Each structure stands twice: as structure tokens, then as C-alpha cells.
Coordinates of C-alpha atoms in Angstrom, one line a residue:
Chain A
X1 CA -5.1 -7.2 7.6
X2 CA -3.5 -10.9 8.3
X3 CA -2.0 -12.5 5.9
X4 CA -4.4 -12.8 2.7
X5 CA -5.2 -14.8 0.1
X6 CA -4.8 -12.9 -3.3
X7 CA -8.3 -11.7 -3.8
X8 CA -9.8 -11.1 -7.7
X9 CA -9.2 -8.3 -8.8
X10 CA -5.4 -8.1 -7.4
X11 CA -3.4 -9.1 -10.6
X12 CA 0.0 -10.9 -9.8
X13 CA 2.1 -10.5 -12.9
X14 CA 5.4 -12.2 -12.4
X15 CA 7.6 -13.7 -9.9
X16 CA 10.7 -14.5 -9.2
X17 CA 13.4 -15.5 -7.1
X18 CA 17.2 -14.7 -7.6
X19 CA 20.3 -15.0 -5.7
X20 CA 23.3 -12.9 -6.2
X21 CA 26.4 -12.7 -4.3
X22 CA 26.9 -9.0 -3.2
X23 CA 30.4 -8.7 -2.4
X24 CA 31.5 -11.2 -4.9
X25 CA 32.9 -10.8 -8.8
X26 CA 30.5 -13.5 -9.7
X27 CA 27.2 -14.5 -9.9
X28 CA 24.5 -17.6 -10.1
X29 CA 21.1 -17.4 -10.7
X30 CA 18.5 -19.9 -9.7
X31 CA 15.7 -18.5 -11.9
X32 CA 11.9 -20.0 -11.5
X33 CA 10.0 -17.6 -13.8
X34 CA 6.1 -17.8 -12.6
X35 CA 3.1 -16.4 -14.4
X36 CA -0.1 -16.3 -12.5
X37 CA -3.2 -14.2 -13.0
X38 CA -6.1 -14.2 -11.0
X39 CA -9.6 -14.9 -12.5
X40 CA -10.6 -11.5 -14.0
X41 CA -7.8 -10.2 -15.5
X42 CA -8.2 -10.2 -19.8
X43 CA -5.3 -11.6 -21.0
X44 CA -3.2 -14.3 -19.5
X45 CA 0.7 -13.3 -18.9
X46 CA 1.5 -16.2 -20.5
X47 CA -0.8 -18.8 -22.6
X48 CA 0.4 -21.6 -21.1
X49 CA -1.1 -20.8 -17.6
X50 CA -4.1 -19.7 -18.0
X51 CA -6.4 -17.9 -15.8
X52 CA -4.6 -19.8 -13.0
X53 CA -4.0 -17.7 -9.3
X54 CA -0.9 -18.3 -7.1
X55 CA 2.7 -19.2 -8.6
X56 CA 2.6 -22.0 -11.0
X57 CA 4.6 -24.3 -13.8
X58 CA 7.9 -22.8 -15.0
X59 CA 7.3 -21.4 -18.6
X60 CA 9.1 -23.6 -21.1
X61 CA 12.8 -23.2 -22.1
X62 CA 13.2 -20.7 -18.9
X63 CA 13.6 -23.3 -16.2
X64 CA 17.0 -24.1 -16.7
X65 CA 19.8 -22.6 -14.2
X66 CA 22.5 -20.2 -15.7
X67 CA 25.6 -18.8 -14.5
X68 CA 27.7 -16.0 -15.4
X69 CA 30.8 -13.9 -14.4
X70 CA 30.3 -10.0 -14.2
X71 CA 32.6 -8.3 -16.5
X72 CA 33.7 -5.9 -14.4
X73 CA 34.0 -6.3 -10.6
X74 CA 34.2 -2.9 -9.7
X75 CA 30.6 -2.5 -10.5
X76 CA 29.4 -4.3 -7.5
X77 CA 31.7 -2.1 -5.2
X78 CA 30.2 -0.4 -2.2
X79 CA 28.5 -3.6 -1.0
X80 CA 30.9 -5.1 0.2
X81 CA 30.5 -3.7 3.6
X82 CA 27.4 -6.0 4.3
X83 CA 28.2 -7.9 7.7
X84 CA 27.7 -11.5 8.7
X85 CA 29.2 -13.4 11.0
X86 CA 29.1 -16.1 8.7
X87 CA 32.0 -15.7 6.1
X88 CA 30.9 -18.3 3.8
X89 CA 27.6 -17.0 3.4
X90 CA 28.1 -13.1 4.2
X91 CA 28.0 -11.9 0.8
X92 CA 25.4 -13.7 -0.9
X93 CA 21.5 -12.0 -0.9
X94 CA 18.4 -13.6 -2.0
X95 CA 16.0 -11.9 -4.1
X96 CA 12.3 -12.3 -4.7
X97 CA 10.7 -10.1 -7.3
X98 CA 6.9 -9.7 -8.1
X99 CA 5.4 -7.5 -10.6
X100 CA 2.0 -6.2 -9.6
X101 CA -0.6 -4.3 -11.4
X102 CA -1.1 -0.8 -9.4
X103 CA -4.4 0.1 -9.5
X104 CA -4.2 4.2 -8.6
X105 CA -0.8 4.8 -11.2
X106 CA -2.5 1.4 -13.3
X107 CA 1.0 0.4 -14.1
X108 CA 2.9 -2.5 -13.2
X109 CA 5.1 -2.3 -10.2
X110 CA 8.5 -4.2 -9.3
X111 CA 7.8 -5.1 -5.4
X112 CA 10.7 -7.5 -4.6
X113 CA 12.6 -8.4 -0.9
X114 CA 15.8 -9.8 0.1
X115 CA 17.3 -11.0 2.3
X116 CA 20.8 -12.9 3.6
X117 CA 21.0 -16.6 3.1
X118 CA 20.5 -16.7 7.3
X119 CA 16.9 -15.5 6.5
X120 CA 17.5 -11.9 7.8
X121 CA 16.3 -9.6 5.7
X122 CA 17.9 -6.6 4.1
X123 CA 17.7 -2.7 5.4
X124 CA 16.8 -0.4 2.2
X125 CA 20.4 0.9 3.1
X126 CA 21.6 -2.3 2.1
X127 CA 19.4 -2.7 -1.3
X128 CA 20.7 0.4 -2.3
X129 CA 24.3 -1.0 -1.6
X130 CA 23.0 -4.3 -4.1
X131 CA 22.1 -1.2 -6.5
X132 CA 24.5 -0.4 -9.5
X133 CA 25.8 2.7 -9.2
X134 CA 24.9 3.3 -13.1
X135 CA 21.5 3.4 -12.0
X136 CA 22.1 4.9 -8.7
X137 CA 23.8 8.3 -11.0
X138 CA 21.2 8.5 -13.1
X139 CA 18.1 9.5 -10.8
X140 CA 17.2 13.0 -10.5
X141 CA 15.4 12.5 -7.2
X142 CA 15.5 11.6 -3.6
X143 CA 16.5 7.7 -3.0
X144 CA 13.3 7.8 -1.1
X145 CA 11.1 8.8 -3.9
X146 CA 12.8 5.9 -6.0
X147 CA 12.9 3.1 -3.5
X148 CA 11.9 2.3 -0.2
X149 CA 9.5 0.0 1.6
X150 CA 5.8 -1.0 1.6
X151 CA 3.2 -2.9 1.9
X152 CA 2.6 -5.5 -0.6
X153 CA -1.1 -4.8 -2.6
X154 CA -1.8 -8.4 -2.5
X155 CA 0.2 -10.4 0.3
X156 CA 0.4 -7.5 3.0
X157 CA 3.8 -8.1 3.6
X158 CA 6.4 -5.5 3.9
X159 CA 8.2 -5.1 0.1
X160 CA 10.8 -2.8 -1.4
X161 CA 9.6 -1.4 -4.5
X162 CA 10.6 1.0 -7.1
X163 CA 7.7 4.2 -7.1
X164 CA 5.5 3.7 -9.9
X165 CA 4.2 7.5 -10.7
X166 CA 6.8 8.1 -13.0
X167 CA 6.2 4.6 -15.0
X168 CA 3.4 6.0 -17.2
X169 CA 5.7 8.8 -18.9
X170 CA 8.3 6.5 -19.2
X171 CA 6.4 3.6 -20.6
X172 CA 4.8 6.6 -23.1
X173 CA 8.3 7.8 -24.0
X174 CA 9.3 4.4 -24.9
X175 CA 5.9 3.3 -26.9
X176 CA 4.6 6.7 -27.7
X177 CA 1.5 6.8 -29.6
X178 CA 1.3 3.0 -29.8
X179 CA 1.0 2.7 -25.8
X180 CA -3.0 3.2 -26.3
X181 CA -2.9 -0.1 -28.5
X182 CA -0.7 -2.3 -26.1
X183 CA -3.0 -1.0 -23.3
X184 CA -6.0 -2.9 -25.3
X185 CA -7.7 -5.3 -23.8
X186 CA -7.7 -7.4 -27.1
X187 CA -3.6 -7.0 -27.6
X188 CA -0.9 -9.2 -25.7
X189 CA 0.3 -7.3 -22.8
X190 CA 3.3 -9.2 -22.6
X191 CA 5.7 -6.9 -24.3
X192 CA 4.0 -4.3 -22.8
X193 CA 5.8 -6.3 -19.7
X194 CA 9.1 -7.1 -20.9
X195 CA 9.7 -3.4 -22.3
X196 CA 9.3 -2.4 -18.5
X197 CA 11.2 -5.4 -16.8
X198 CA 14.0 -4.3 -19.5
X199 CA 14.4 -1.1 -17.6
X200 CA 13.6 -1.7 -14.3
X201 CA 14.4 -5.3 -13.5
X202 CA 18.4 -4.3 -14.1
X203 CA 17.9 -1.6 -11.7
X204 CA 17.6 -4.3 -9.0
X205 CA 19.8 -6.7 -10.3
X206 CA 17.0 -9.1 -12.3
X207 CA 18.8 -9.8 -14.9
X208 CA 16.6 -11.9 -17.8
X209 CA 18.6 -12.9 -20.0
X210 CA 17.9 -12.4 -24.2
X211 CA 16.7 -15.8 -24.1
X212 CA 13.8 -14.7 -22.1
X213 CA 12.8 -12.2 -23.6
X214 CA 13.1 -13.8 -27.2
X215 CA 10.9 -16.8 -25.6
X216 CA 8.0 -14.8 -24.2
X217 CA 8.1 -12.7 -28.1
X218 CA 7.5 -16.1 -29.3
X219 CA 4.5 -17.1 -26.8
X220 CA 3.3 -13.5 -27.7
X221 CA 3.2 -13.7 -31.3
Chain B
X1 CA -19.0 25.6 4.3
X2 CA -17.4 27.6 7.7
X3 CA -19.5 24.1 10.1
X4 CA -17.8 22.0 7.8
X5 CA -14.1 23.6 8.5
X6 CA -15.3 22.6 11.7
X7 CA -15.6 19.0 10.9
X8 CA -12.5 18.8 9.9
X9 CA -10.8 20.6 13.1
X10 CA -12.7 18.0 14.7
X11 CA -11.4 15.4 13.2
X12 CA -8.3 16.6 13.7
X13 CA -8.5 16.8 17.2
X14 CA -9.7 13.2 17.7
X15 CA -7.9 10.8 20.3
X16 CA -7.5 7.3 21.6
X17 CA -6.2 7.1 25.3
X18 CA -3.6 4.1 25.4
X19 CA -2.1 2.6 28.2
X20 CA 1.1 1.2 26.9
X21 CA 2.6 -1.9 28.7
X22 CA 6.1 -3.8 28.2
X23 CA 5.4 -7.6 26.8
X24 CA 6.0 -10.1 29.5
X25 CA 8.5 -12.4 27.8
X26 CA 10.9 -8.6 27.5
X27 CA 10.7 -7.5 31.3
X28 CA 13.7 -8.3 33.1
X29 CA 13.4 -7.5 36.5
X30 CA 11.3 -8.5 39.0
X31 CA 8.3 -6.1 38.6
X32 CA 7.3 -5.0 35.1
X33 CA 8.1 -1.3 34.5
X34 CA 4.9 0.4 35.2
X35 CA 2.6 1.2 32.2
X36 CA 2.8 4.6 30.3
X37 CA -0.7 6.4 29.7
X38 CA -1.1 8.6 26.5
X39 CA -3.8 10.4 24.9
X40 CA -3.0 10.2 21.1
X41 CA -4.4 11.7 18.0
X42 CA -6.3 9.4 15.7
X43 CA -5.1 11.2 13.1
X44 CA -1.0 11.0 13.6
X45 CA 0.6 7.6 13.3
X46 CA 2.8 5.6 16.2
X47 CA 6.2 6.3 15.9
X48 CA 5.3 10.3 16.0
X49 CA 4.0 10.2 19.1
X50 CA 6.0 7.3 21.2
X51 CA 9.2 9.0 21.4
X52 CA 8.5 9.3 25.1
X53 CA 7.1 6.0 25.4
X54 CA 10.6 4.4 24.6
X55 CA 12.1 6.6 27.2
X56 CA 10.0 5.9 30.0
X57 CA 11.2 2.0 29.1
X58 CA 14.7 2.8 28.4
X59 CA 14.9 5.0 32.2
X60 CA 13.0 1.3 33.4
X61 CA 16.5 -0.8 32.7
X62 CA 14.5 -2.2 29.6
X63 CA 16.9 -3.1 26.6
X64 CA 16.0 -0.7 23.9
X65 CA 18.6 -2.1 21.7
X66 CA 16.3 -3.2 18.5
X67 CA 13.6 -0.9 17.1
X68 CA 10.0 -0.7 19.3
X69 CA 7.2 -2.1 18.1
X70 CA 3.6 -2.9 19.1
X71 CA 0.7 -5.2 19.3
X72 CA -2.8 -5.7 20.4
X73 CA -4.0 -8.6 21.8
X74 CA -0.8 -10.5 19.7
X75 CA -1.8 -8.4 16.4
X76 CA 1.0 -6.7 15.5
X77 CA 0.0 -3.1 15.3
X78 CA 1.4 -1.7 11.2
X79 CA 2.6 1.7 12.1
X80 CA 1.7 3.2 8.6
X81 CA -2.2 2.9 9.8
X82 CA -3.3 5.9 11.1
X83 CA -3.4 5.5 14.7
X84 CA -7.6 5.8 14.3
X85 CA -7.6 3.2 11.6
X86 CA -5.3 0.8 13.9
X87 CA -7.7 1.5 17.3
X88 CA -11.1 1.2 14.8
X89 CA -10.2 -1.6 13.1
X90 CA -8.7 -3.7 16.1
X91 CA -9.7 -1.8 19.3
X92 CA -12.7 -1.2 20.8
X93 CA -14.4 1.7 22.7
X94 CA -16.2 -0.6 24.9
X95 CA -12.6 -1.1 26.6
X96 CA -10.2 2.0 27.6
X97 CA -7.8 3.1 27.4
X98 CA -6.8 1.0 24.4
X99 CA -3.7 -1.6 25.8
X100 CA -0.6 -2.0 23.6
X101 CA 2.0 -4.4 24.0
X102 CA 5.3 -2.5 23.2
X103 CA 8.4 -4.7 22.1
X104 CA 12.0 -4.1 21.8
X105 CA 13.0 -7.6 20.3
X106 CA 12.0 -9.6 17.7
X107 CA 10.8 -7.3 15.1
X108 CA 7.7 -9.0 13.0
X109 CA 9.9 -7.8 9.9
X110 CA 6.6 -10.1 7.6
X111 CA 4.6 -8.1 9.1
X112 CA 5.3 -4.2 9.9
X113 CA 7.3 -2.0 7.6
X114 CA 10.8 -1.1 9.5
X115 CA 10.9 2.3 10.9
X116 CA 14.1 3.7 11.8
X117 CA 13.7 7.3 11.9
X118 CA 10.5 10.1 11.5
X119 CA 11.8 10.6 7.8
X120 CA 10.1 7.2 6.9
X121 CA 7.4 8.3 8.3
X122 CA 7.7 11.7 5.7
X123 CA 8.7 9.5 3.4
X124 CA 5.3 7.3 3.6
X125 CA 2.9 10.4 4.1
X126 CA 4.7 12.1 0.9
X127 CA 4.0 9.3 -0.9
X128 CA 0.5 8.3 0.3
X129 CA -0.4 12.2 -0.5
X130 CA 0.6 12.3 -4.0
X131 CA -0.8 9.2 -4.3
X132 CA -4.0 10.8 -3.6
X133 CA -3.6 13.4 -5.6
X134 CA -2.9 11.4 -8.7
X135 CA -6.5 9.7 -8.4
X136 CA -8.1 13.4 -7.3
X137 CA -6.3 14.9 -10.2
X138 CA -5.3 12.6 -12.5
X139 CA -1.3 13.6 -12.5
X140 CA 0.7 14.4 -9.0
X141 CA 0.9 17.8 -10.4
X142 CA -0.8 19.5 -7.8
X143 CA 1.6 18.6 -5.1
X144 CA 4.8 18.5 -6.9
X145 CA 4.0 22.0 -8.4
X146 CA 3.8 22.9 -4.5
X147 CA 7.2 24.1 -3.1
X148 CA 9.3 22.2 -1.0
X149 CA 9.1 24.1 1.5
X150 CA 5.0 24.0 1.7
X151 CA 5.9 20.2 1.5
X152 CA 7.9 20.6 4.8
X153 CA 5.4 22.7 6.0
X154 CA 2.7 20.0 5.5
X155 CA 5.0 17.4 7.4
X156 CA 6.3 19.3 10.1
X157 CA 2.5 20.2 10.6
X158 CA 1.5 16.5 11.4
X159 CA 5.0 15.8 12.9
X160 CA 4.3 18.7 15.7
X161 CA 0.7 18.3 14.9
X162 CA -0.7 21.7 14.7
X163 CA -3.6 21.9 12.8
X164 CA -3.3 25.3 11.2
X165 CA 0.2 24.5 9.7
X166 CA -0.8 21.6 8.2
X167 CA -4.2 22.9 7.1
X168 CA -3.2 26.1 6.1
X169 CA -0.9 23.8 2.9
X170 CA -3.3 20.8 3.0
X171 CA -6.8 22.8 1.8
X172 CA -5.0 23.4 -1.3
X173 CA -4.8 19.3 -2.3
X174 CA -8.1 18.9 -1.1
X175 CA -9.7 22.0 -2.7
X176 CA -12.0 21.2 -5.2
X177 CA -12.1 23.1 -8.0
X178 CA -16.3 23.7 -9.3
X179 CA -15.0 23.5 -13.2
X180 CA -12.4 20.6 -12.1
X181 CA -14.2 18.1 -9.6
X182 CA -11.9 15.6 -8.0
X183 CA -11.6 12.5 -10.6
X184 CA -12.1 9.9 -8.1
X185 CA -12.0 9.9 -4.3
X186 CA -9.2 8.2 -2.9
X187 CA -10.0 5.5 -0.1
X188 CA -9.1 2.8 1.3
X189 CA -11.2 0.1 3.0
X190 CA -10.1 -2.2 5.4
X191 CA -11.7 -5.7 6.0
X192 CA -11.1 -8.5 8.1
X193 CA -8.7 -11.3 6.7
X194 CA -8.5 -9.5 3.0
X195 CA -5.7 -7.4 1.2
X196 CA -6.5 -3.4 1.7
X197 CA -9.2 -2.6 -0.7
X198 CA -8.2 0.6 -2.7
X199 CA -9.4 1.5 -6.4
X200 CA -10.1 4.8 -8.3
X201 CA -13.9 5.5 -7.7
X202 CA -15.4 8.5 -9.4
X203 CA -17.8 10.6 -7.4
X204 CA -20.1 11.2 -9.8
X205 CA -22.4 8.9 -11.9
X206 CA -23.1 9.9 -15.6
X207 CA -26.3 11.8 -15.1
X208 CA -24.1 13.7 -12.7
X209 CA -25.8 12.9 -9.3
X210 CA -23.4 11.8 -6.9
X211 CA -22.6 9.0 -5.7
X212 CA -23.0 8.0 -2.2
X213 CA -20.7 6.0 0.4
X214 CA -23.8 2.8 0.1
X215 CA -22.9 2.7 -4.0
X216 CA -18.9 2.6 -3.1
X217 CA -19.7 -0.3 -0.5
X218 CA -21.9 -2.5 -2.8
X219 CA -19.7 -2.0 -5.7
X220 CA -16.4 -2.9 -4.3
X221 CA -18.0 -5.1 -1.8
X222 CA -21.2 -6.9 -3.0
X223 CA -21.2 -9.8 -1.0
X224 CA -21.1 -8.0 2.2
X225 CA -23.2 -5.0 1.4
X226 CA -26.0 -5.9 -1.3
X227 CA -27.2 -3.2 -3.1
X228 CA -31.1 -3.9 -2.3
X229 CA -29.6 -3.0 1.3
X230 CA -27.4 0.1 0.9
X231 CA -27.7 1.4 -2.4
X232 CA -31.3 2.0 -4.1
X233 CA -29.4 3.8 -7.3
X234 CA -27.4 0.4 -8.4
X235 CA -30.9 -1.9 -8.3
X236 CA -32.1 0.7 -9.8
X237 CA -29.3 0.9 -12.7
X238 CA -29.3 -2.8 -13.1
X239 CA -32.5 -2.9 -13.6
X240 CA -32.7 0.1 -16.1
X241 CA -29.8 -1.6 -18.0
X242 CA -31.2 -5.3 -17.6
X243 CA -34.8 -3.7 -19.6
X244 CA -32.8 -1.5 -21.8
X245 CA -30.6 -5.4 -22.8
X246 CA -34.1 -7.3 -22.9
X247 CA -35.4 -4.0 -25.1
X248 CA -32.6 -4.8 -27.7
X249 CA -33.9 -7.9 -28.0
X250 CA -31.3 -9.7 -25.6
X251 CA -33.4 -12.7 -24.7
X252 CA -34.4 -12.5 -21.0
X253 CA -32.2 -15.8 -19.9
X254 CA -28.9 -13.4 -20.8
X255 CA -29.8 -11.4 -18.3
X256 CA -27.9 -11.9 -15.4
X257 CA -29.8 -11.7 -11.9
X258 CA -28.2 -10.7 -9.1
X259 CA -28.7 -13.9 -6.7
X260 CA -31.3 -13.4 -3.8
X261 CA -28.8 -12.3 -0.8
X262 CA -27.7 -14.8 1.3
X263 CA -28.2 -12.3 3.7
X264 CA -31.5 -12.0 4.5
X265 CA -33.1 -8.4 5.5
X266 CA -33.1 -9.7 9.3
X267 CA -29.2 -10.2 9.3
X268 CA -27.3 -7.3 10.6
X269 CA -25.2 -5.4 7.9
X270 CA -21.4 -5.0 9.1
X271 CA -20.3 -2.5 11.1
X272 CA -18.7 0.3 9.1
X273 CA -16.2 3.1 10.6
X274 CA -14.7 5.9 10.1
X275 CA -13.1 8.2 12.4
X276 CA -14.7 6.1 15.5
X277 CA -18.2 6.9 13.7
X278 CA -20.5 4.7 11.4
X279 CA -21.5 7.1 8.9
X280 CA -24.8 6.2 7.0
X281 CA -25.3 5.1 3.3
X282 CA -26.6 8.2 2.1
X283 CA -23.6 9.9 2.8
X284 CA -22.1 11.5 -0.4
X285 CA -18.8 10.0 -1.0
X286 CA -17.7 13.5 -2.5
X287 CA -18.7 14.9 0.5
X288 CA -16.4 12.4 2.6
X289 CA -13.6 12.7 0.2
X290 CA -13.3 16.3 1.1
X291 CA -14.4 16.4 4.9
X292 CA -13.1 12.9 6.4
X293 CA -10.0 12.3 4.9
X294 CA -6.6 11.7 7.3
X295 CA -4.2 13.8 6.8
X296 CA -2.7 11.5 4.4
X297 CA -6.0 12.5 1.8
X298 CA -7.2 9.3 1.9
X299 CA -10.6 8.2 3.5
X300 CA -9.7 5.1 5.8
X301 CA -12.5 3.1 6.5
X302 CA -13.0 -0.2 8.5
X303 CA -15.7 -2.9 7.9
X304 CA -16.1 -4.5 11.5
X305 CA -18.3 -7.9 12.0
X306 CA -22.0 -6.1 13.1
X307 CA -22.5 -5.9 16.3
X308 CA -24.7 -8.7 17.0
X309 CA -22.7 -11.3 15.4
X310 CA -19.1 -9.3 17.0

């Protein structure tokens, strides 16, 4: 119950690591997009990096840095009550996101934490500020039952993450009857992936751009 | 079936006496406040049961001013163990009462999930109970078909800890149905220096026999329990399917073989615990899933060095 090594059997899918100003209009986005694996998981995330534990090379085409302005301010309102002493550096939060196979739900999971540029991390009162209200509307239960804290399956660390039960019926809704086939061990999993980071990593502010998505189709296929 | 109620009222009523003590580095005056003695159920978790130890240091002059927290012996104590789990995994009963550090500053926020209020503590035992359910049942139906007020009732019954209120709601997950066994039996297993171990685990093998606590262990854990030492079903199952392979005509050399154990038969197997108890290999892991479980429905189990090497 220290802090572990990932074991085998404990699949890391993706990680990374974002930074978005909270109280801002704008945004920039450091990205570092990791695949690892550990040794006995079928397919590798992505075939450049195979069968390869613990973060490693950037995926081609991804490692660049991009910046863009958010449309519409008013959609990052209610967090700009976060307090700092530090007014340069107040409204700007660090984000690390993993995706990590569940092994009861057997689903991925978003675990990701954040935390100031000081190094303090956030309160789930303040993730849920980061949150766009869009998303916040839109849930027909508690904000406990959607977010809160845990323990990381592999690292042991306290993590937020978004409850997994309900991922199975959504990942069914979206893929119906061909869910069994993208559940194959002989078929990619990838877009099995990117069809659940394209709901849920906007939820939480990972925004991947098209680019990303179009690459990994391509590594895929 | 009316003894084995009883097993679980005993459970239920297990406790670890702790004598709490303020860390040096956070007393500021002269003496240290003097310690604070509590017996406390193995079953409940820490911040349900501390509310009076923070008072006793807050009416000591202590500042109280960040969220309490604990260690043993500088291990950070993670309040969403069971109190059992944390003294069986960390503690021993060779020394009592157990001693806890208790810290009002620098929260190990790597370390141990934040805890500002009881509702987190709901929040994690709702969700650690449906969790259960989905690998007893397959769906979380069981316990989101209850009503919310049984759900309040199920908390409210660890939060006050009486066992009838919570039992009364709780035999109702853990009932097992005779045409609609449990799928698997939700544990979790916790080892020195690894990740929590926890994997869906069915409790009976295809011939329908059951399987016993010594299968779970040398599955999920070969290298410290080999099955020639804890479980006589899994030789025997290798071997069947290793003749039925070399019957197909699989040549021999295809055959894997498990390596001779490091450990030889003289070396002590670890120590395992549950509920301050080592219970043996024979034990039917059906049998545990519906008798042993905490009140969050999962069986918690510790793997401790053995005793000789401890």
C-alpha cells in the first residue's frame, strides 16, 4: 500500500497532462499524449509502442503544442472564484489525465488530478467549478455519483475520476450491436478508446483536437 | 444458517483499542496533550468514529485548523480502509492498544483521499457497495432498485453503527439467491508494496464444486502461494489439462511446467488475515463472500510476511 510499481495485469491506457487557465477567456495546451501498456494486455494502444509499461515516446504528429481562444467566455464562468495569493498564476490549473482499464465495470475509466501551478492541489468543489456547465446540466444524478475522489487502481494515489458503471450502456448505445466485435481481442481497441475520450475527455476539459483523433484512425487502420 | 448470522454479529462487533497521540512536531505547549483511548469497530472507518478525538485536541489549545489525519509508525493511515484492514495490515496484536499519530497539518494529499465531511464517507461506501453488487450480480440493479431511503438506512446504520439497521437492508445485497448464485465474490487483497489486488473471481469451477479461498490465493497470487501448497484442485487441473494437450497430440515440450517453487515446503507461507483471523485454504470462498464481508460487501484480506521471516 506504498507507492507501487504498475503490476501486470493493471492496464494504463492513456495519459496526459494539460493546463488550462480557469478564470481566463483563453487557453494553451501543453499536450504529451502517452501510450503505455503493460506486458499482458492483447493489443497495444498504439503500434508504435509496443508492449512497453510506464509513459513513453510521444505518438507521431501529436507532440506539437497548440493554442486556442474559447469562443465564448462565459462558458468558463463560475470559476473564477478560485483563490491564490498569486495573481499571475491564480487562475491557471494543471491537469493530468490517465485512462485505466476497470477490472469490476471492465471499461475504461478517466482518473485525472489537478492542481494550481503552486503544486496545491484542487478540492472536487473546485473541479466541478473547471466543469462546463453544459455537462454539469446534463447529469441526472448526484455530483457525487458522477465525480469525486479515489484511489488510483495502479499508482495508489488519490485521483478524481468520472464513475464508470454507467460507461457500458453508454458505450453500447453508441456502438450497439457492433460493441461485441470492438470488445475482440483480435480487433483494434483504439476507436473503441477515442469514441469514449470523445465524450468524456470534454467533460473535464481534455480537449483532443480532430487531428488526434484522425491520427490514431490512421495508426488503427 | 441461524450460527452463521452469528458470525456475522460477530464480526460486526469486532474492535481495535487505539491510543491516539498528537505528532510531536504539532504540539505547542510545553507538555503534549495527553493521549485519547478508544475502542473502535473494525468494521467502521476513521473519520466515523474520531469526531471526539479532534475535540479532545481542539479543548488541548491544538490548532485544528486543516483536516485530521493519521499515521502509524510514519504510514499514513488511508481512511477508506476499514479500520480492521488498516490495524491487520499495519498493526499488530502483539502491541496494544494500537498507537496513532493524529495530525492537523500537512495533509499527505499523494497519499490519503481528502475527507471533509461524513458524506464522503457515504459517498465512498455507496459506491464501494454497488460496486459489489455489480460483480455479485452482474448489473448494480439490486441496489439501485432499493429505495433511497433503505440506502439511508444502510448508511446511517454504519454511521451510528447499529447492527440491526444496517443488517436488517444489507442481507438483501448479500442474499444469495439458490437459482441465481452470486457471479463472482467481490474482494480485495492487500499486499505489501503492490497496487490493491481486486478482480471478478467466480465461486464456482465448471463441474460446479466450489472454489476455495487456497484456489483465489494461487491464482491471483502464484508466486507467493503455489498451488502444490494451497490449492490441490489447480495441480490437479493443470495437470488434467496438460494430459488432455499431450492427448491431442501437443508434443510434450509445449507443455508448460509450472517451475519447481522457489519456495521450498520448509519456508513459511505468508501470513494471511481477515478480520484479525488467518482463515485456512479450505475455506470456501462462497462461503467467505457471504459471511466475512465489511459492511462495504467486499472481503478485505491482508497478505502479512509469515511469522518467522516478520
Amino acid at each position: 500500500m506504498t507507492q507501487p510499481a504498475p503490476r501486470p495485469g493493471s492496464v494504463y491506457l492513456v495519459k496526459r497532462s494539460v493546463s488550462v487557465r480557469a478564470a481566463g477567456c483563453s487557453r494553451s495546451s501543453s499536450e504529451s499524449i502517452q501510450a503505455a501498456e503493460t506486458q499482458d494486455q492483447a493489443q497495444p494502444v498504439s503500434p508504435a509502442n509496443p508492449g512497453l509499461e510506464a509513459p513513453i515516446e510521444d505518438i507521431p504528429d501529436m507532440d506539437d503544442v497548440y493554442t486556442e481562444e474559447a469562443s465564448d467566455p462565459g462558458e468558463l464562468r463560475g470559476s473564477s472564484n478560485l483563490t491564490s495569493d498569486s495573481a499571475s498564476f491564480d487562475s491557471w490549473h494543471t491537469y493530468e489525465y490517465h485512462v485505466v482499464y476497470h477490472k469490476t465495470y471492465t471499461v475504461p475509466v478517466l482518473y485525472f488530478n489537478a492542481s494550481t501551478l503552486e503544486g496545491k492541489r484542487l478540492t472536487v468543489d473546485q473541479v466541478w467549478n473547471d466543469m462546463h456547465n453544459l455537462h454539469k446540466d446534463s447529469i441526472d444524478v448526484s455530483r457525487s455519483s458522477f465525480l469525486s475522489q479515489a484511489e488510483h487502481p495502479v499508482l495508489g494515489k488519490p485521483f478524481f475520476f468520472l464513475h464508470p458503471c454507467q460507461t457500458c450502456d453508454m458505450m453500447v448505445a453508441l456502438f450497439g450491436p457492433r460493441l461485441a466485435a470492438h470488445c475482440s481481442p483480435d480487433q483494434p481497441l483504439f476507436d473503441y478508446l477515442l469514441a469514449f475520450l470523445s465524450i468524456v475527455a470534454p467533460i473535464v476539459r481534455l480537449n483532443l483536437p480532430l487531428q488526434y483523433h484522425a491520427a490514431q484512425s490512421k495508426l488503427v487502420s | 444458517m441461524a450460527d452463521d448470522r452469528e458470525i456475522e454479529r460477530q464480526i460486526w462487533e469486532g474492535k481495535v483499542p487505539i491510543v491516539f497521540n498528537l505528532a510531536q512536531s504539532e504540539v505547542t505547549g510545553d507538555e503534549p496533550p495527553e493521549p485519547y483511548y478508544l475502542l473502535a469497530p473494525r468494521c467502521s472507518y476513521l473519520p466515523l468514529v474520531t469526531t471526539k478525538v479532534k475535540k479532545h485536541f481542539q479543548s488541548t489549545g491544538t490548532d485544528t485548523e486543516d483536516e485530521m489525519w493519521f499515521d502509524y509508525a510514519g504510514q499514513a493511515l488511508k481512511w477508506h480502509y476499514p479500520i480492521g484492514v488498516l490495524f491487520d495490515f499495519y498493526g499488530s496484536p502483539s502491541q496494544l492498544p494500537w498507537s496513532v499519530t493524529v495530525h492537523f497539518q500537512g495533509f499527505p494529499e499523494d497519499e490519503v483521499l481528502r475527507c471533509p465531511d461524513k458524506e464522503t464517507v457515504e459517498t465512498h461506501m455507496i459506491a464501494t457497495i454497488k460496486e459489489a453488487d455489480y460483480l455479485k450480480n452482474g448489473s448494480t440493479k439490486k441496489l439501485l432498485a432499493m429505495l433511497k431511503k433503505d440506502q439511508k438506512q444502510l448508511w446511517m446504520g454504519l454511521k451510528t453503527f447499529k447492527f440491526d439497521q444496517f443488517w436488517s437492508v444489507n442481507k438483501r445485497l448479500t442474499q444469495r439467491d439458490e437459482t441465481d448464485p452470486f457471479k463472482n465474490v467481490p474482494f480485495r487483497i492487500y499486499v505489501p508494496d503492490q497496487p490493491v489486488l481486486q478482480e471478478p473471481f467466480p465461486p464456482f469451477r465448471q463441474d460446479g464444486s466450489e472454489y476455495t479461498l487456497g484456489d483465489l490465493l494461487a491464482t491471483v497470487l502464484p508466486e507467493l502461494f503455489p498451488a502444490e501448497r494451497v490449492s490441490p484442485f489447480l495441480v490437479a487441473f493443470n495437470a488434467a489439462a496438460a494430459e488432455a494437450r499431450a492427448a491431442e497430440g501437443g508434443a510434450p515440450e509445449d507443455v508448460p511446467v509450472a517451475p519447481p517453487s522457489s519456495l521450498g515446503k520448509q519456508v513459511e507461507l505468508p501470513q494471511i488475515v481477515l478480520h484479525g483471523i488467518s482463515p485456512a485454504f479450505e475455506t470456501p470462498l462462497l462461503w467467505l463472500g457471504e459471511h466475512c464481508c465489511y459492511p462495504d460487501n467486499f472481503l478485505h484480506i491482508c497478505i502479512l510476511p509469515s511469522e518467522l521471516t516478520a
